[in-house]
XYZ file of C-alpha atoms in Angstrom:
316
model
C 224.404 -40.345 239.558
C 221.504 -41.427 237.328
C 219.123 -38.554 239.156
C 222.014 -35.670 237.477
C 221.412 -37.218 234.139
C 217.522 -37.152 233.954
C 217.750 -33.142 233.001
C 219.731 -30.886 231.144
C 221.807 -28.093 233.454
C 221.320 -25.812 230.740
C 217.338 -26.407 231.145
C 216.751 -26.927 235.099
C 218.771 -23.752 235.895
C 217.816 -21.063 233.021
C 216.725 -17.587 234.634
C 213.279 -17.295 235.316
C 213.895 -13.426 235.451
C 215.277 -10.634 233.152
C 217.245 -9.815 236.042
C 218.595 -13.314 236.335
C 220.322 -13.266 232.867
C 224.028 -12.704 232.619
C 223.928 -10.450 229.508
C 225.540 -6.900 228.878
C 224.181 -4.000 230.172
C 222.804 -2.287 227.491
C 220.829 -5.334 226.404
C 219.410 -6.396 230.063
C 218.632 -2.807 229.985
C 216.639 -2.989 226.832
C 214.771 -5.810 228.253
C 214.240 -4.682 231.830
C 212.290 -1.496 230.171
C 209.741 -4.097 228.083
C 209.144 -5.624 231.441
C 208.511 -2.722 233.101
C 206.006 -1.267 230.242
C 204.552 -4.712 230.204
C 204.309 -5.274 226.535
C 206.601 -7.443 224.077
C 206.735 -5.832 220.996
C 207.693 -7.712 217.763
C 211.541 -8.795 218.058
C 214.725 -10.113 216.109
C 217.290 -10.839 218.570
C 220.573 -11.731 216.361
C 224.112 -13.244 217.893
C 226.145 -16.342 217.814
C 224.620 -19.235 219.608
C 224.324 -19.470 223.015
C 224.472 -16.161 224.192
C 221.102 -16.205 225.864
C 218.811 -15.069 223.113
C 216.279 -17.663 223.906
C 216.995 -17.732 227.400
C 216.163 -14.041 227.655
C 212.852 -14.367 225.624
C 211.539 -17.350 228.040
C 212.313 -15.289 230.529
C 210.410 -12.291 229.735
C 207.544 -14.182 228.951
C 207.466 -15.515 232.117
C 208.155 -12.365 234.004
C 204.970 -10.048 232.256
C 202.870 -13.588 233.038
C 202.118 -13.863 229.497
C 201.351 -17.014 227.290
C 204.660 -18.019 225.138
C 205.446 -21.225 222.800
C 209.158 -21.861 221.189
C 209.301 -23.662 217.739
C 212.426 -24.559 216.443
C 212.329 -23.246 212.830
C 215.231 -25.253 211.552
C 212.906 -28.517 212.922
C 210.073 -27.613 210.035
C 211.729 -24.806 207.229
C 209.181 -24.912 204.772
C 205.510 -23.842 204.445
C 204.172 -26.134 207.012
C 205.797 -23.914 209.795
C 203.592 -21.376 208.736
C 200.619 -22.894 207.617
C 200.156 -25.543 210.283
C 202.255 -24.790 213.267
C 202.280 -20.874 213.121
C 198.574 -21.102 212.762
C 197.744 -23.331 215.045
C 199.197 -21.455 218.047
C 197.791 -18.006 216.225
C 194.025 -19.027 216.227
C 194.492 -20.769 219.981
C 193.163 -19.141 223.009
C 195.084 -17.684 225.086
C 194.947 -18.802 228.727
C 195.903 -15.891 230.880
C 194.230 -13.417 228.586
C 196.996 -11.421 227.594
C 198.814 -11.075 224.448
C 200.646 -14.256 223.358
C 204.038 -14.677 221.950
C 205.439 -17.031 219.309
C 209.236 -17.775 219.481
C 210.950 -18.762 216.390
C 214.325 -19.969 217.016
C 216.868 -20.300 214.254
C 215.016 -18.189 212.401
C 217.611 -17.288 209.920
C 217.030 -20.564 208.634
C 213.492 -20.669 207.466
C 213.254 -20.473 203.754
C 212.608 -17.244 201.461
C 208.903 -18.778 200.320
C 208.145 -19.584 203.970
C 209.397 -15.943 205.117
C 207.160 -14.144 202.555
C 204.338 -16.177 204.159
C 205.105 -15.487 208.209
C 205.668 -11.966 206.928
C 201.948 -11.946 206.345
C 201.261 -13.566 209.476
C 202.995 -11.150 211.832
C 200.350 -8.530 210.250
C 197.753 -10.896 210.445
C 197.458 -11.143 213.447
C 198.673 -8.280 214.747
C 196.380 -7.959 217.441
C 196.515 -11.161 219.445
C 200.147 -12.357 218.855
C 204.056 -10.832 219.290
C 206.745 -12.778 217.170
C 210.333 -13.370 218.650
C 212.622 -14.294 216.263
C 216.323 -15.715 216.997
C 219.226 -16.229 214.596
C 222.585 -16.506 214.245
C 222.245 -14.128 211.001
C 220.491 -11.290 210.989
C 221.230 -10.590 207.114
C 219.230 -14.124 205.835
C 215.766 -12.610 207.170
C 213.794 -10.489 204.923
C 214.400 -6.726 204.770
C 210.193 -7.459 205.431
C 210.329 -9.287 208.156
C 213.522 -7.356 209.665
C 211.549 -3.586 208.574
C 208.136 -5.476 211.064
C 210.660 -6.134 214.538
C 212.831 -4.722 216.672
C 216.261 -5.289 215.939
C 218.564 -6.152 219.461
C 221.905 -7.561 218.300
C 223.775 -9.955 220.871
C 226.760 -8.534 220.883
C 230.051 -8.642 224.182
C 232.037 -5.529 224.469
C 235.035 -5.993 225.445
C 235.182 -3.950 228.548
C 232.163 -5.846 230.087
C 233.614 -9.049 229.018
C 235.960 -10.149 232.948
C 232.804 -8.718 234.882
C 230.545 -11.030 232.138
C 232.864 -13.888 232.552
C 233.049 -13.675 236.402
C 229.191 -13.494 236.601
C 228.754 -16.629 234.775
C 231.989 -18.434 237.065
C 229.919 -17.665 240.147
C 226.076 -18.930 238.485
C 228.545 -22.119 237.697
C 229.825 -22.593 240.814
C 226.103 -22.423 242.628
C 225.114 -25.160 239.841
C 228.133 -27.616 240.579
C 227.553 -27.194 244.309
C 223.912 -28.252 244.439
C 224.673 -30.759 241.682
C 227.181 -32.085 244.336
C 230.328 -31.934 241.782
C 233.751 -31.808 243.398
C 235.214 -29.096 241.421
C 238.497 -26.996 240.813
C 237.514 -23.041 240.873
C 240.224 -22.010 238.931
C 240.001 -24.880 236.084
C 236.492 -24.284 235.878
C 237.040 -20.553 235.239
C 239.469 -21.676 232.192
C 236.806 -23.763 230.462
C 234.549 -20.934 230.865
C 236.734 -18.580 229.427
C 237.609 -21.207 226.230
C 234.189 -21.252 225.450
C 232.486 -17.781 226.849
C 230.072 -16.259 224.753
C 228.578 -19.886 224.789
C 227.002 -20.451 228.017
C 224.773 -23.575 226.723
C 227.793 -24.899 225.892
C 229.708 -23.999 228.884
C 226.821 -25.979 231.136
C 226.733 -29.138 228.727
C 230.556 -29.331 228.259
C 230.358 -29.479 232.400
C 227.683 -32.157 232.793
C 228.667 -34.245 230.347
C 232.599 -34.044 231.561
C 231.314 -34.395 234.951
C 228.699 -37.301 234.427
C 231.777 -39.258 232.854
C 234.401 -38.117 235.748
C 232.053 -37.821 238.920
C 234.233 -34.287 239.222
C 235.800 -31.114 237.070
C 239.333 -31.392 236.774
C 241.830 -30.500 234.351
C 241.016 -33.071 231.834
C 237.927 -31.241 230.645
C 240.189 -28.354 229.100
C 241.105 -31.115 226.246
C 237.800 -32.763 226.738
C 235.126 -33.503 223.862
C 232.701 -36.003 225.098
C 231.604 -39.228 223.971
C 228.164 -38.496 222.824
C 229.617 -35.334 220.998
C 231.689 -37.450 219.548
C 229.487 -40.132 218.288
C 227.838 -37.401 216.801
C 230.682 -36.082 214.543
C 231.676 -39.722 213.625
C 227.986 -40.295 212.024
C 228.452 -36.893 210.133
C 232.062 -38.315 208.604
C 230.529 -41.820 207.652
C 227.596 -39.686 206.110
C 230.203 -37.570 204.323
C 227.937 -34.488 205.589
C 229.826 -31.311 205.448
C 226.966 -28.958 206.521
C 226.410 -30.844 209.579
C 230.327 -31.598 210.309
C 231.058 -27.548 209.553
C 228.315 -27.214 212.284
C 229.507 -29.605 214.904
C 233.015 -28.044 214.664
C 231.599 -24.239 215.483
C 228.780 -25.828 218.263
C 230.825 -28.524 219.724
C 234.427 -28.496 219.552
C 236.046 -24.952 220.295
C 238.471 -25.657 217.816
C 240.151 -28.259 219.718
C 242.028 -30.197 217.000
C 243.754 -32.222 219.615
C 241.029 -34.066 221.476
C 238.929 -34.525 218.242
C 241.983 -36.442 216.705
C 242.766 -38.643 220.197
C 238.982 -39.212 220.352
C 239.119 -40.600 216.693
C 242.042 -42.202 217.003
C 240.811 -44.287 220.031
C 238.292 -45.706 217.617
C 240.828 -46.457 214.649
C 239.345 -49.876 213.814
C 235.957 -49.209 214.665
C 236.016 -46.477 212.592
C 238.195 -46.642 209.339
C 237.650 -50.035 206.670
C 241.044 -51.109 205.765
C 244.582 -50.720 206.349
C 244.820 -48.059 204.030
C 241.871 -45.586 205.290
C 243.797 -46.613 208.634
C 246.958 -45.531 207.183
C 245.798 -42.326 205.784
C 244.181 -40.941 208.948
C 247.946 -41.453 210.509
C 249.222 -38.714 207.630
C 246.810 -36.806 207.549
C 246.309 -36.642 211.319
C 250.164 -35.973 211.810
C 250.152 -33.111 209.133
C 247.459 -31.395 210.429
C 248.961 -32.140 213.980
C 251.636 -29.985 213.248
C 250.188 -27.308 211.310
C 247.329 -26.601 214.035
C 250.115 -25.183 216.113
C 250.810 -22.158 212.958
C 246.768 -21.824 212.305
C 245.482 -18.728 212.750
C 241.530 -20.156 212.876
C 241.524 -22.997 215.311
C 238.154 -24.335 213.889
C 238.223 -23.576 209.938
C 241.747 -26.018 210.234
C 239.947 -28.713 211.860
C 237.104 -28.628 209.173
C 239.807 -28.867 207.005
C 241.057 -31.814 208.841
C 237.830 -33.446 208.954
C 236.733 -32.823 204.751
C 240.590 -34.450 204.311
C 239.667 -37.206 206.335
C 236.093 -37.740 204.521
C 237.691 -37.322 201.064
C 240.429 -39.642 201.418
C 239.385 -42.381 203.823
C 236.537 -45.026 203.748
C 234.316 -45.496 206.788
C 232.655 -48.568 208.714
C 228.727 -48.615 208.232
């Protein structure tokens, strides 16, 4: 079992091809034509996260045989992203003598100053390097840096959506049986569906779930794991609504039920004094009962979770 946990599923398995990537037609289409002209132009590929934007861009990268570095932009916002990291891979040679290309994931989150700035750098150097950007919102670039790229928004139609879905059950299923996982087809296709666009989280949901249960079975549709968990129970002691708002809409799928059970397990680890104790009870049972009449699964478990950091005091 330890030899499954040394990589990520997500990581070990991505598409080394265009053709590889379970994405709507029109945009493996777009992509399929830059691989046939051989030449990455300057991109902005926009959608919700994991849909594959990265995925695809590695991919393509690979496929033309041309040099390629990620930098996660939300790792380094500011000017230094520009002035030392963009710069550095700008002004390094390029091994297999072709083009290189810079991908900036999260993009959207790189601030206006430091925008202004790679905005100069995409025509700086022009000549020698190709900029894919990612985000999760196209409108928080700069009309400057948005008028410089092509535009591909990550989008699902709905009629592609069962053929999308299926594709991604049958990758799955490949994954689980040379990971050795004793698995149940049709629950399996029932966590994919509760969390399809998401494929990154589909494959991490699965490994951790099946790391903790040596197999997939029905207890992973009401399943938030323990190191996801940890996670959001830092955020809560922190009081950090940012990063709670963003574990909610990466991590939990809306699932009110298994994030309450999984902090109710840890009542006394958790909570400092019979009161905080107390007040998680109410507030847990009131929010219990109106998840079943809430019409968006995951705003009503922020709400939940600010109730919980507003009226209850935390350990450490």
């Amino acid at each position: 079992m330890a030899e499954k946990q040394e990589f990520l599923w997500v990581d070990n398995y991505s598409p080394a091809t265009v053709s590889e990537c379970i994405l709507p037609k029109t945009i493996k289409s777009i992509f399929q034509g830059i691989v046939k002209k051989g030449s990455v132009p300057n991109m902005i590929l926009s959608g919700s996260p994991g849909t594959g934007k990265t995925t695809i861009a590695v991919a393509l990268c690979k496929e033309i045989g041309c040099d390629h570095k990620i930098i996660n932009a939300s790792n380094n916002r500011g000017m230094d992203l520009v002035r030392v990291d963009i710069e550095q891979y700008a002004v390094s040679r390029s091994i297999s003598g072709k083009r290189k290309v810079l991908i900036l994931d999260e993009a959207d989150g790189i601030t206006i100053d430091a925008q202004n700035s790679l905005r100069n750098q995409i025509e700086k150097y022009s000549d020698v390097l190709t900029f894919i950007l990612t985000c999760n919102h196209q409108n928080k670039l700069i009309p400057a840096i948005q008028s410089r790229c092509d535009i591909i928004e990550f989008k699902i139609p709905k009629e592609e959506k069962l053929e999308l879905v299926k594709n991604v059950a049958v990758r799955v299923f490949g994954i689980l049986t040379k990971e050795k996982i004793e698995f149940d087809k049709q629950v399996v296709v029932k966590s994919i569906t509760q969390l399809y666009p998401d494929i990154r989280k589909i494959l991490n949901r699965l490994q951790i779930y099946s790391n903790a249960n040596q197999k997939i079975d029905a207890g992973i549709l009401s399943f938030v794991g323990n190191s996801e968990l940890k996670t959001l129970t830092d955020l809560l002691k922190k009081q950090d609504f940012n990063g709670c708002r963003e574990w909610v809409v990466n991590y939990s799928d809306g699932d009110f039920d298994s994030v309450k059970s999984g902090l109710f397990r840890q009542l006394d680890e958790l909570f400092s004094g019979d009161q905080s104790k107390v007040q998680f009870v109410v507030s847990s049972q009131k929010y219990q009962y109106q998840n079943s009449f809430s019409v968006d699964k995951e705003i009503h478990l922020l709400a939940y979770l600010i109730e919980l950091m507003a009226s209850c005091k935390f350990n450490g």
